[in-house]
Coordinates of C-alpha atoms in Angstrom, one line a residue:
X1 CA -92.3 153.2 13.8
X2 CA -93.6 156.7 13.2
X3 CA -91.3 159.6 12.2
X4 CA -91.3 162.1 15.0
X5 CA -88.8 164.6 13.6
X6 CA -86.4 164.9 10.7
X7 CA -83.4 167.0 11.6
X8 CA -81.9 166.8 8.1
X9 CA -78.7 165.0 9.3
X10 CA -80.7 162.3 11.2
X11 CA -84.2 161.4 12.2
X12 CA -86.1 160.4 15.4
X13 CA -88.9 157.9 15.4
X14 CA -91.1 156.2 18.0
X15 CA -94.0 153.8 18.2
X16 CA -95.8 155.8 20.9
X17 CA -96.7 159.5 21.4
X18 CA -93.5 161.4 21.8
X19 CA -91.9 164.8 21.2
X20 CA -88.2 165.7 20.9
X21 CA -86.1 168.7 21.0
X22 CA -82.4 168.7 19.9
X23 CA -79.4 171.0 20.3
X24 CA -76.3 170.4 18.2
X25 CA -72.9 171.6 19.4
X26 CA -69.5 171.5 17.6
X27 CA -66.9 170.2 20.1
X28 CA -64.1 170.5 17.5
X29 CA -63.8 170.2 13.7
X30 CA -65.9 167.2 12.6
X31 CA -66.8 166.2 16.2
X32 CA -70.4 166.9 17.3
X33 CA -72.4 166.6 20.5
X34 CA -76.2 166.2 20.2
X35 CA -78.4 166.9 23.2
X36 CA -81.9 165.4 23.0
X37 CA -84.9 166.1 25.3
X38 CA -87.6 163.5 24.9
X39 CA -91.2 163.7 26.3
X40 CA -93.6 160.9 26.0
X41 CA -97.0 159.5 27.2
X42 CA -96.2 157.7 30.4
X43 CA -99.1 155.2 30.0
X44 CA -98.0 154.2 26.5
X45 CA -94.4 153.8 27.6
X46 CA -95.5 151.0 30.0
X47 CA -96.3 148.8 27.1
X48 CA -93.7 146.1 26.0
X49 CA -91.9 147.2 22.9
X50 CA -92.3 150.9 23.4
X51 CA -89.1 152.7 22.2
X52 CA -87.5 155.7 20.6
X53 CA -85.0 155.4 17.7
X54 CA -82.4 157.8 16.5
X55 CA -81.3 157.1 12.9
X56 CA -78.4 158.3 10.8
X57 CA -77.9 157.6 7.1
X58 CA -74.2 158.0 6.3
X59 CA -72.1 157.6 3.1
X60 CA -70.4 154.2 3.0
X61 CA -67.1 155.8 1.8
X62 CA -63.7 154.6 3.0
X63 CA -65.4 152.4 5.6
X64 CA -64.3 148.7 5.7
X65 CA -64.6 147.5 9.3
X66 CA -66.4 148.0 12.6
X67 CA -65.4 147.7 16.3
X68 CA -67.5 147.7 19.5
X69 CA -66.5 146.8 23.1
X70 CA -67.5 143.1 22.9
X71 CA -66.9 142.4 19.2
X72 CA -64.4 139.6 20.1
X73 CA -62.7 138.5 16.8
X74 CA -65.6 139.8 14.6
X75 CA -64.7 143.3 13.3
X76 CA -66.5 143.1 10.0
X77 CA -68.7 145.7 8.3
X78 CA -72.0 143.8 8.2
X79 CA -75.5 144.3 6.9
X80 CA -77.6 146.7 9.0
X81 CA -80.3 144.1 9.6
X82 CA -77.9 141.4 10.9
X83 CA -75.8 143.1 13.6
X84 CA -77.2 144.5 16.9
X85 CA -75.4 145.3 20.1
X86 CA -77.2 146.0 23.3
X87 CA -75.5 148.1 26.0
X88 CA -76.4 148.6 29.6
X89 CA -74.8 149.0 33.0
X90 CA -74.2 145.2 33.3
X91 CA -73.0 144.7 29.7
X92 CA -70.8 146.4 27.1
X93 CA -70.8 150.2 26.4
X94 CA -72.9 152.3 24.0
X95 CA -70.3 153.0 21.4
X96 CA -69.6 151.9 17.8
X97 CA -66.5 152.7 15.7
X98 CA -66.4 152.3 11.9
X99 CA -62.9 152.5 10.5
X100 CA -60.8 151.9 7.3
X101 CA -57.9 149.7 6.5
X102 CA -55.4 152.4 7.4
X103 CA -56.4 152.2 11.1
X104 CA -58.3 155.5 10.7
X105 CA -61.6 156.5 12.2
X106 CA -64.5 156.9 9.7
X107 CA -67.4 157.3 12.2
X108 CA -67.6 156.9 15.9
X109 CA -70.9 157.3 17.8
X110 CA -71.3 157.1 21.6
X111 CA -74.0 158.0 24.1
X112 CA -74.0 159.0 27.7
X113 CA -76.8 156.5 28.5
X114 CA -74.4 153.9 30.0
X115 CA -76.9 152.4 32.5
X116 CA -80.2 151.6 30.8
X117 CA -80.6 149.2 28.0
X118 CA -79.5 150.9 24.7
X119 CA -79.5 149.3 21.3
X120 CA -76.6 150.2 19.0
X121 CA -76.7 149.1 15.4
X122 CA -74.5 150.3 12.6
X123 CA -74.3 148.5 9.3
X124 CA -74.6 148.6 5.5
X125 CA -77.9 149.5 3.9
X126 CA -77.3 147.6 0.6
X127 CA -80.0 149.4 -1.5
X128 CA -78.3 152.8 -1.1
X129 CA -74.7 151.8 -0.2
X130 CA -74.9 153.8 3.0
X131 CA -74.2 153.1 6.6
X132 CA -77.3 153.0 8.7
X133 CA -76.6 154.1 12.3
X134 CA -79.3 153.3 14.9
X135 CA -79.4 154.1 18.6
X136 CA -82.6 152.9 20.3
X137 CA -83.9 152.9 23.9
X138 CA -86.9 150.9 25.2
X139 CA -89.1 153.2 27.2
X140 CA -90.6 150.6 29.6
X141 CA -87.4 150.8 31.6
X142 CA -88.2 154.5 32.3
X143 CA -91.4 153.6 34.3
X144 CA -92.5 156.5 36.5
X145 CA -91.0 159.0 34.1
X146 CA -92.3 160.8 31.1
X147 CA -89.1 162.5 29.9
X148 CA -85.4 161.9 29.5
X149 CA -82.3 163.7 28.3
X150 CA -79.7 162.0 26.1
X151 CA -76.3 163.1 24.8
X152 CA -74.8 161.6 21.7
X153 CA -71.2 162.2 20.5
X154 CA -70.3 161.8 16.8
X155 CA -66.8 161.8 15.5
X156 CA -66.2 162.0 11.8
X157 CA -62.5 162.9 11.9
X158 CA -59.9 160.9 10.0
X159 CA -57.7 160.2 13.0
X160 CA -56.2 157.0 14.4
X161 CA -59.1 154.8 15.6
X162 CA -57.5 154.4 19.0
X163 CA -57.4 158.2 19.4
X164 CA -61.1 158.5 18.6
X165 CA -61.9 155.7 21.2
X166 CA -59.8 157.4 23.9
X167 CA -61.5 160.7 23.2
X168 CA -64.8 159.0 23.9
X169 CA -63.4 157.7 27.2
X170 CA -62.3 161.2 28.1
X171 CA -65.8 162.5 27.1
X172 CA -67.5 159.9 29.3
X173 CA -65.3 160.9 32.3
X174 CA -66.4 164.5 31.7
X175 CA -70.1 164.1 31.2
X176 CA -70.9 161.2 33.5
X177 CA -71.3 161.5 37.2
X178 CA -68.8 158.7 37.6
X179 CA -65.4 158.7 39.4
X180 CA -63.4 155.6 38.3
X181 CA -62.4 153.5 41.3
X182 CA -58.8 153.9 42.6
X183 CA -56.4 151.2 41.5
X184 CA -53.9 149.8 44.1
X185 CA -50.5 148.8 42.8
X186 CA -51.2 145.1 43.3
X187 CA -54.0 145.3 40.8
X188 CA -51.4 146.0 38.1
X189 CA -49.2 143.0 39.1
X190 CA -49.3 139.3 37.9
X191 CA -51.8 137.2 39.8
X192 CA -52.4 133.5 40.3
X193 CA -55.9 132.0 39.8
X194 CA -57.2 128.6 40.9
X195 CA -59.8 128.2 38.2
X196 CA -58.3 126.4 35.1
X197 CA -55.8 124.4 37.1
X198 CA -58.1 123.2 40.0
X199 CA -61.7 124.1 39.0
X200 CA -63.7 123.2 42.2
X201 CA -61.3 120.5 43.3
X202 CA -58.7 121.8 45.8
X203 CA -57.8 122.0 49.5
X204 CA -56.3 124.8 51.6
X205 CA -53.0 122.9 51.7
X206 CA -52.8 122.6 47.9
X207 CA -53.7 126.3 47.5
X208 CA -51.1 127.4 50.0
X209 CA -48.4 125.3 48.4
X210 CA -49.2 126.7 45.0
X211 CA -49.2 130.2 46.5
X212 CA -45.6 129.7 47.6
X213 CA -44.6 128.6 44.1
X214 CA -46.5 131.5 42.6
X215 CA -44.7 134.0 44.9
X216 CA -41.3 132.5 43.8
X217 CA -42.3 133.0 40.1
X218 CA -43.2 136.7 40.7
X219 CA -46.9 136.8 41.4
X220 CA -48.4 139.2 43.9
X221 CA -52.0 137.9 44.6
X222 CA -54.1 134.8 44.4
X223 CA -57.7 134.7 43.1
X224 CA -59.4 131.7 44.7
X225 CA -62.3 130.8 42.3
X226 CA -65.4 128.7 42.5
X227 CA -65.2 125.6 44.8
X228 CA -64.3 127.1 48.2
X229 CA -68.0 127.2 49.1
X230 CA -69.2 123.7 48.1
X231 CA -68.3 120.0 48.1
X232 CA -69.9 119.7 44.6
X233 CA -67.5 119.2 41.8
X234 CA -69.9 119.5 38.8
X235 CA -69.0 123.1 38.0
X236 CA -72.6 124.1 38.4
X237 CA -74.4 126.6 40.6
X238 CA -77.0 124.6 42.5
X239 CA -75.1 125.1 45.8
X240 CA -74.4 128.9 45.5
X241 CA -76.2 131.4 47.6
X242 CA -75.2 130.5 51.2
X243 CA -71.6 131.4 50.9
X244 CA -70.4 129.3 53.7
X245 CA -66.9 127.9 53.5
X246 CA -66.6 124.2 52.7
X247 CA -64.8 122.9 55.8
X248 CA -63.6 119.7 54.1
X249 CA -61.6 121.9 51.7
X250 CA -60.7 124.9 53.9
X251 CA -61.2 124.0 57.6
X252 CA -60.3 127.4 58.9
X253 CA -60.7 130.3 56.4
X254 CA -59.2 132.9 58.7
X255 CA -56.0 130.9 59.2
X256 CA -55.8 130.0 55.6
X257 CA -55.9 133.6 54.4
X258 CA -53.5 134.6 57.1
X259 CA -51.0 132.0 55.9
X260 CA -51.4 133.2 52.3
X261 CA -50.7 136.7 53.5
X262 CA -47.5 135.5 55.3
X263 CA -46.4 134.0 52.0
X264 CA -46.6 137.5 50.6
X265 CA -49.7 137.4 48.4
X266 CA -52.9 139.3 48.6
X267 CA -56.1 137.2 48.7
X268 CA -59.1 137.7 46.4
X269 CA -62.2 135.5 46.6
X270 CA -64.8 134.6 43.9
X271 CA -68.5 135.0 44.3
X272 CA -71.2 134.5 41.6
X273 CA -73.1 137.6 42.6
X274 CA -76.7 137.0 41.4
X275 CA -77.0 133.2 41.7
X276 CA -78.9 131.4 44.5
X277 CA -78.9 127.7 44.0
X278 CA -81.8 125.3 44.1
X279 CA -80.0 123.3 46.8
X280 CA -78.9 126.2 49.0
X281 CA -80.3 126.9 52.4
X282 CA -81.3 130.4 51.1
X283 CA -83.4 129.1 48.2
X284 CA -86.7 129.1 50.2
X285 CA -85.9 132.7 51.4
X286 CA -85.3 134.1 47.9
X287 CA -87.1 131.8 45.4
X288 CA -89.9 134.4 45.0
X289 CA -87.5 137.3 44.6
X290 CA -85.9 136.3 41.3
X291 CA -85.7 137.9 37.9
X292 CA -85.7 134.4 36.3
X293 CA -84.5 130.8 36.8
X294 CA -81.7 129.1 35.0
X295 CA -82.6 125.4 35.2
X296 CA -79.5 124.2 33.3
X297 CA -77.4 125.8 36.0
X298 CA -79.7 124.8 38.8
X299 CA -80.0 128.3 40.1
X300 CA -82.1 131.5 40.1
X301 CA -81.0 135.1 39.5
X302 CA -81.7 137.4 42.4
X303 CA -83.7 140.5 41.7
X304 CA -81.8 143.6 43.0
X305 CA -85.0 145.7 42.9
X306 CA -85.9 144.0 46.3
X307 CA -83.9 145.9 49.0
X308 CA -83.6 142.6 51.0
X309 CA -81.8 141.0 48.1
X310 CA -79.3 143.9 47.9
X311 CA -78.8 143.9 51.7
X312 CA -78.2 140.2 51.7
X313 CA -75.4 140.4 49.1
X314 CA -73.8 143.4 50.7
X315 CA -73.8 141.7 54.1
X316 CA -72.1 138.6 52.6
X317 CA -69.2 140.7 51.3
X318 CA -68.9 142.8 54.4
X319 CA -68.7 139.7 56.6
X320 CA -66.1 138.2 54.3
X321 CA -63.8 141.2 54.6
X322 CA -64.3 141.5 58.4
X323 CA -63.9 137.8 59.2
X324 CA -61.3 136.6 56.6
X325 CA -59.4 139.9 56.0
X326 CA -59.8 139.6 52.2
X327 CA -58.1 142.0 49.9
X328 CA -60.6 141.8 47.1
X329 CA -63.4 140.0 45.3
X330 CA -64.0 138.5 41.9
X331 CA -67.6 139.4 41.4
X332 CA -68.9 137.2 38.7
X333 CA -72.0 137.0 36.5
X334 CA -73.1 140.5 37.0
X335 CA -74.2 140.4 33.3
X336 CA -77.0 138.1 34.3
X337 CA -78.8 141.0 35.9
X338 CA -81.1 141.7 32.8
X339 CA -84.8 142.5 32.4
X340 CA -87.0 140.0 30.6
X341 CA -89.8 141.0 28.2
X342 CA -92.5 139.7 30.6
X343 CA -91.0 141.6 33.6
X344 CA -93.5 142.7 36.2
X345 CA -93.3 145.3 39.0
X346 CA -94.1 143.5 42.3
X347 CA -94.9 144.7 45.8
X348 CA -91.8 145.1 47.9
X349 CA -89.6 146.5 45.1
X350 CA -88.1 149.9 45.6
X351 CA -86.9 150.2 41.9
X352 CA -88.7 149.5 38.6
X353 CA -85.5 149.4 36.4
X354 CA -83.2 146.5 37.1
X355 CA -80.2 148.5 35.8
X356 CA -80.9 151.3 38.3
X357 CA -81.2 148.7 41.1
X358 CA -77.8 147.1 40.1
X359 CA -76.3 150.6 40.3
X360 CA -77.7 151.1 43.8
X361 CA -76.4 147.6 44.8
X362 CA -72.9 148.3 43.5
X363 CA -72.8 151.8 45.0
X364 CA -73.7 150.4 48.4
X365 CA -71.2 147.5 48.1
X366 CA -68.4 150.0 47.3
X367 CA -69.3 152.4 50.1
X368 CA -69.4 149.7 52.7
X369 CA -66.4 147.7 51.5
X370 CA -64.2 150.8 51.2
X371 CA -65.1 151.8 54.7
X372 CA -63.6 148.5 55.8
X373 CA -60.6 148.4 53.4
X374 CA -60.0 151.5 51.3
X375 CA -57.7 149.8 48.8
X376 CA -60.1 146.8 48.1
X377 CA -59.7 145.2 44.7
X378 CA -62.7 144.3 42.6
X379 CA -62.5 142.2 39.4
X380 CA -65.2 142.4 36.7
X381 CA -65.2 140.3 33.5
X382 CA -66.1 141.1 29.9
X383 CA -68.8 142.0 29.1
X384 CA -69.7 144.2 32.1
X385 CA -66.8 146.6 31.5
X386 CA -68.5 149.9 30.5
X387 CA -67.6 153.4 31.8
X388 CA -70.1 153.3 34.7
X389 CA -68.7 150.0 35.9
X390 CA -65.3 151.6 36.4
X391 CA -66.8 153.3 39.5
X392 CA -67.3 149.8 41.1
X393 CA -64.4 147.8 39.8
X394 CA -60.7 148.4 39.4
X395 CA -59.8 145.2 37.5
X396 CA -61.4 144.4 34.1
X397 CA -60.6 140.9 32.8
X398 CA -60.9 139.3 29.4
X399 CA -63.8 136.8 29.1
X400 CA -62.9 133.1 29.4
X401 CA -60.8 131.9 26.5
X402 CA -58.6 129.1 27.8
X403 CA -55.4 128.7 25.7
X404 CA -56.7 131.0 23.0
X405 CA -53.8 133.4 22.5
X406 CA -55.7 135.4 19.9
X407 CA -58.8 136.2 21.9
X408 CA -56.6 136.9 25.0
X409 CA -54.5 139.4 23.0
X410 CA -57.4 141.1 21.3
X411 CA -59.6 141.1 24.5
X412 CA -56.8 142.7 26.5
X413 CA -56.3 145.4 24.0
X414 CA -60.0 146.0 23.5
X415 CA -60.3 146.6 27.3
X416 CA -57.3 149.0 27.3
X417 CA -58.8 151.1 24.5
X418 CA -61.7 152.4 26.7
X419 CA -60.6 151.7 30.3
X420 CA -58.2 154.5 31.1
X421 CA -56.3 153.8 34.3
X422 CA -58.5 150.8 35.3
X423 CA -56.2 147.7 35.4
X424 CA -56.9 145.4 32.4
X425 CA -56.3 141.7 33.0
X426 CA -55.8 138.8 30.6
X427 CA -57.9 135.7 31.0
X428 CA -56.0 133.1 33.0
X429 CA -53.1 131.6 31.2
X430 CA -52.8 127.8 30.9
X431 CA -51.1 125.3 28.7
X432 CA -50.4 121.6 28.4
X433 CA -47.6 120.4 30.6
X434 CA -45.8 118.9 27.6
X435 CA -46.0 122.0 25.5
X436 CA -42.8 123.3 23.9
X437 CA -41.5 126.1 26.0
X438 CA -41.5 128.5 23.0
X439 CA -45.2 127.8 22.5
X440 CA -46.1 128.0 26.2
X441 CA -44.4 131.4 26.2
X442 CA -46.9 132.6 23.6
X443 CA -49.6 132.6 26.2
X444 CA -47.6 135.2 28.2
X445 CA -46.4 137.3 25.3
X446 CA -50.0 137.6 23.9
X447 CA -51.2 139.0 27.3
X448 CA -48.2 141.1 28.2
X449 CA -49.7 144.5 27.4
X450 CA -52.2 143.9 30.3
X451 CA -52.0 142.3 33.7
X452 CA -51.2 138.6 33.5
X453 CA -53.4 136.2 35.3
X454 CA -51.8 132.8 35.6
X455 CA -53.7 129.5 36.1
X456 CA -51.1 126.8 35.3
X457 CA -50.5 124.3 38.0
X458 CA -47.0 125.2 39.0
X459 CA -46.3 121.9 40.8
X460 CA -46.7 120.2 37.4
X461 CA -44.5 122.6 35.5
X462 CA -41.1 121.6 34.1
X463 CA -38.0 123.6 35.3
X464 CA -37.7 125.0 31.8
X465 CA -41.3 126.3 31.9
X466 CA -40.7 127.8 35.4
X467 CA -37.6 129.6 34.2
X468 CA -39.4 131.0 31.1
X469 CA -42.4 132.1 33.3
X470 CA -40.2 133.7 35.9
X471 CA -38.3 135.7 33.2
X472 CA -41.3 137.0 31.4
X473 CA -43.3 137.8 34.6
X474 CA -40.2 139.7 35.8
X475 CA -40.1 141.5 32.5
X476 CA -43.8 142.4 32.8
X477 CA -43.3 143.8 36.4
X478 CA -40.1 145.8 35.6
X479 CA -41.6 147.3 32.5
X480 CA -45.1 147.7 34.0
X481 CA -45.4 151.5 33.6
X482 CA -44.4 151.3 29.9
X483 CA -46.6 148.2 29.1
X484 CA -49.7 149.3 31.0
X485 CA -49.7 153.1 31.4
X486 CA -47.9 154.6 28.4
X487 CA -49.5 155.3 25.0
X488 CA -50.8 152.1 23.5
X489 CA -50.8 151.8 19.7
X490 CA -52.4 148.5 18.6
X491 CA -52.1 148.2 14.8
X492 CA -54.7 146.7 12.4
X493 CA -57.6 145.8 14.7
X494 CA -59.3 144.1 11.7
X495 CA -56.4 141.6 11.7
X496 CA -56.6 141.2 15.5
X497 CA -53.7 143.4 16.4
X498 CA -50.7 141.6 14.7
X499 CA -48.4 144.4 16.1
X500 CA -48.8 146.2 19.4
X501 CA -46.7 149.1 20.5
X502 CA -46.4 150.8 23.9
X503 CA -44.3 153.9 24.0
X504 CA -43.3 156.9 26.2
X505 CA -41.0 159.7 25.2
X506 CA -37.8 157.7 24.9
X507 CA -38.7 154.0 25.1
X508 CA -40.9 151.6 23.3
X509 CA -41.9 147.9 23.6
X510 CA -43.3 146.2 20.4
X511 CA -45.0 142.9 20.3
X512 CA -45.0 141.1 17.0
X513 CA -47.7 138.4 16.6
X514 CA -47.7 137.7 12.8
X515 CA -45.2 136.3 10.4
X516 CA -43.2 138.6 8.0
X517 CA -44.4 141.9 9.5
X518 CA -42.1 144.8 8.8
X519 CA -41.7 146.9 12.0
X520 CA -40.9 150.6 11.7
X521 CA -38.2 151.7 14.1
X522 CA -37.8 155.3 15.1
X523 CA -34.1 156.0 15.6
X524 CA -34.7 159.0 17.8
X525 CA -35.7 156.7 20.7
X526 CA -33.2 155.6 23.4
X527 CA -34.4 152.0 23.8
X528 CA -36.5 149.6 21.7
X529 CA -37.6 146.1 22.9
X530 CA -39.1 143.8 20.3
X531 CA -41.0 140.6 21.4
X532 CA -41.0 137.8 18.8
X533 CA -44.3 136.1 19.4
X534 CA -44.3 134.3 16.1
X535 CA -43.2 131.0 14.7
X536 CA -40.3 132.6 12.8
X537 CA -36.7 133.0 14.0
X538 CA -36.3 136.5 12.6
X539 CA -37.8 140.0 12.8
X540 CA -37.9 142.5 10.0
X541 CA -37.0 146.1 11.0
X542 CA -37.4 149.2 8.9
X543 CA -35.1 152.0 10.1
X544 CA -36.1 155.6 9.3
X545 CA -32.5 156.7 9.2
X546 CA -28.9 155.2 9.6
X547 CA -28.2 154.5 13.2
X548 CA -25.7 152.9 15.6
X549 CA -26.4 151.1 18.8
X550 CA -26.0 148.0 21.0
X551 CA -28.1 145.0 20.0
X552 CA -28.9 142.4 22.7
X553 CA -30.7 139.1 21.8
X554 CA -32.5 137.2 24.5
X555 CA -33.8 133.6 24.4
X556 CA -37.2 132.5 25.5
X557 CA -35.7 131.8 28.9
X558 CA -34.2 135.2 29.3
X559 CA -30.6 134.1 28.5
X560 CA -28.4 136.7 26.6
X561 CA -27.5 135.0 23.4
X562 CA -25.7 137.9 21.8
X563 CA -24.7 141.4 22.7
X564 CA -22.8 143.5 20.1
X565 CA -22.4 147.0 18.7
X566 CA -24.1 147.3 15.4
X567 CA -24.8 149.8 12.6
X568 CA -28.0 149.8 10.6
X569 CA -28.5 151.6 7.3
X570 CA -31.8 153.3 6.5
X571 CA -34.3 150.7 5.3
X572 CA -35.3 147.1 6.1
X573 CA -33.0 144.7 7.9
X574 CA -33.7 141.1 8.9
X575 CA -32.5 140.4 12.5
X576 CA -32.3 136.8 13.8
X577 CA -34.5 136.5 16.8
X578 CA -35.3 133.3 18.7
X579 CA -39.0 132.2 18.8
X580 CA -40.6 133.8 21.9
X581 CA -37.4 135.7 22.5
X582 CA -36.6 139.4 22.5
X583 CA -34.4 141.9 20.7
X584 CA -33.2 145.0 22.6
X585 CA -31.8 148.0 20.7
X586 CA -30.0 150.6 22.8
X587 CA -29.3 153.6 20.5
X588 CA -26.1 155.6 20.8

């Protein structure tokens, strides 16, 4: 790499002929916006590996951890040569947050290039005990251009980390030509999924029976996942790409959807967007219009740079809405739309950049689906949950983590931190049918600050499990505004959010997920609800002043075990609370 320019506080390098100009603006104290204008040699940029690199060298002072949108449980401060995150339209977002053990921001960097592939790498340079921050862009993806403008936002304030992240979200909404998709009320309500409980093995009758049970438990929509389009039961993708209903499973799709609507549920249908299977009728039509093949999954990935590939996919979804009266789509595997190093521009393509072609595909899908059904619901899954994707999807879901309460909790919160009013869904909940009810309830409690997706086969559930599920789903619905739309304060991201608080002016709900945590209670509030998602039968409350109120204790099944007037002195009090139960404090 050749040094192009040293700006004093950072440098710009490239491996091709390139010039750069920079403007630096102060947005507020310790928050900066850098505007870069790059010009390069167009022929050199066509070579594989051509790129531009922005580099910061920052003091490693009071920095202990790092967060990025798809970090999963890994929030460690790592060596700069070990960690790299790539962001693009179809994966992640171009942001990195470094923070300390007091939940305070140290450095947050974000860019407005949310579509093309952008490398983001922040880590320790051990020879100098500094943080090396790197933002890089490959230039081959800019084929046909010899210049680009880039904005970078840098936040050095010591503010709560979640405040710094939300400020980036607000900045993106301001500087990007993106209007987040409207979110219908149903997208915020619990949903039933067919995936973990049925996989590909179900019939219309079985689904409809489960839909009746799901409605009784408090769910508002069903997501019918993979299997409706094939007799194959190997959970592979060799038969995707025709998108014809398997008549042996669902003889009449129109009537099936109508019956589910009569039950009172909205109907959302799964599609693996880019896949065309080796055994599909459409394989011969599209086998030469692929980005690449995936032999282990017996399918290819359609190349959206061909207009006929885009039109095929759009037509599939349009017909499904018209013919079946669908209420939404689970559009899966969009993150497989990625460019390979040996990528070639072929005759018949009307785009050179795959990410730009995906944007065109999603834009056209939304325009044409909204013309048919303005309140259409679209689910995307981590990791394609960046700010630009909010224009095309109104439901962002945690990536698959069956029965993993920790990943479901952290994934739900991670989505909430950058997604604004987009509905953030848990991965589908499931547990063993013989699980203790208190432990089964942990699946719900760890997902309750998002939208609950449920994939337990209700016909196999015990009455006790059903009663518990009905109570907590009812709680989630009745407290939806507070749980999903109020200020979210997730503590200690480095310990995977052991305490999560949602609060408005007078009310708060606090989820406790780790043993022996001491929870601060503000006595100026009217109502505090504490959820005991631990293995302990007590919660430890630290009152900031003496107070009086009414204490109500609920069991895991929602039964009122105790209701009494109570006085608390200033300081810490231990309050007996059933496992997976709840305390409610109504202050007087």
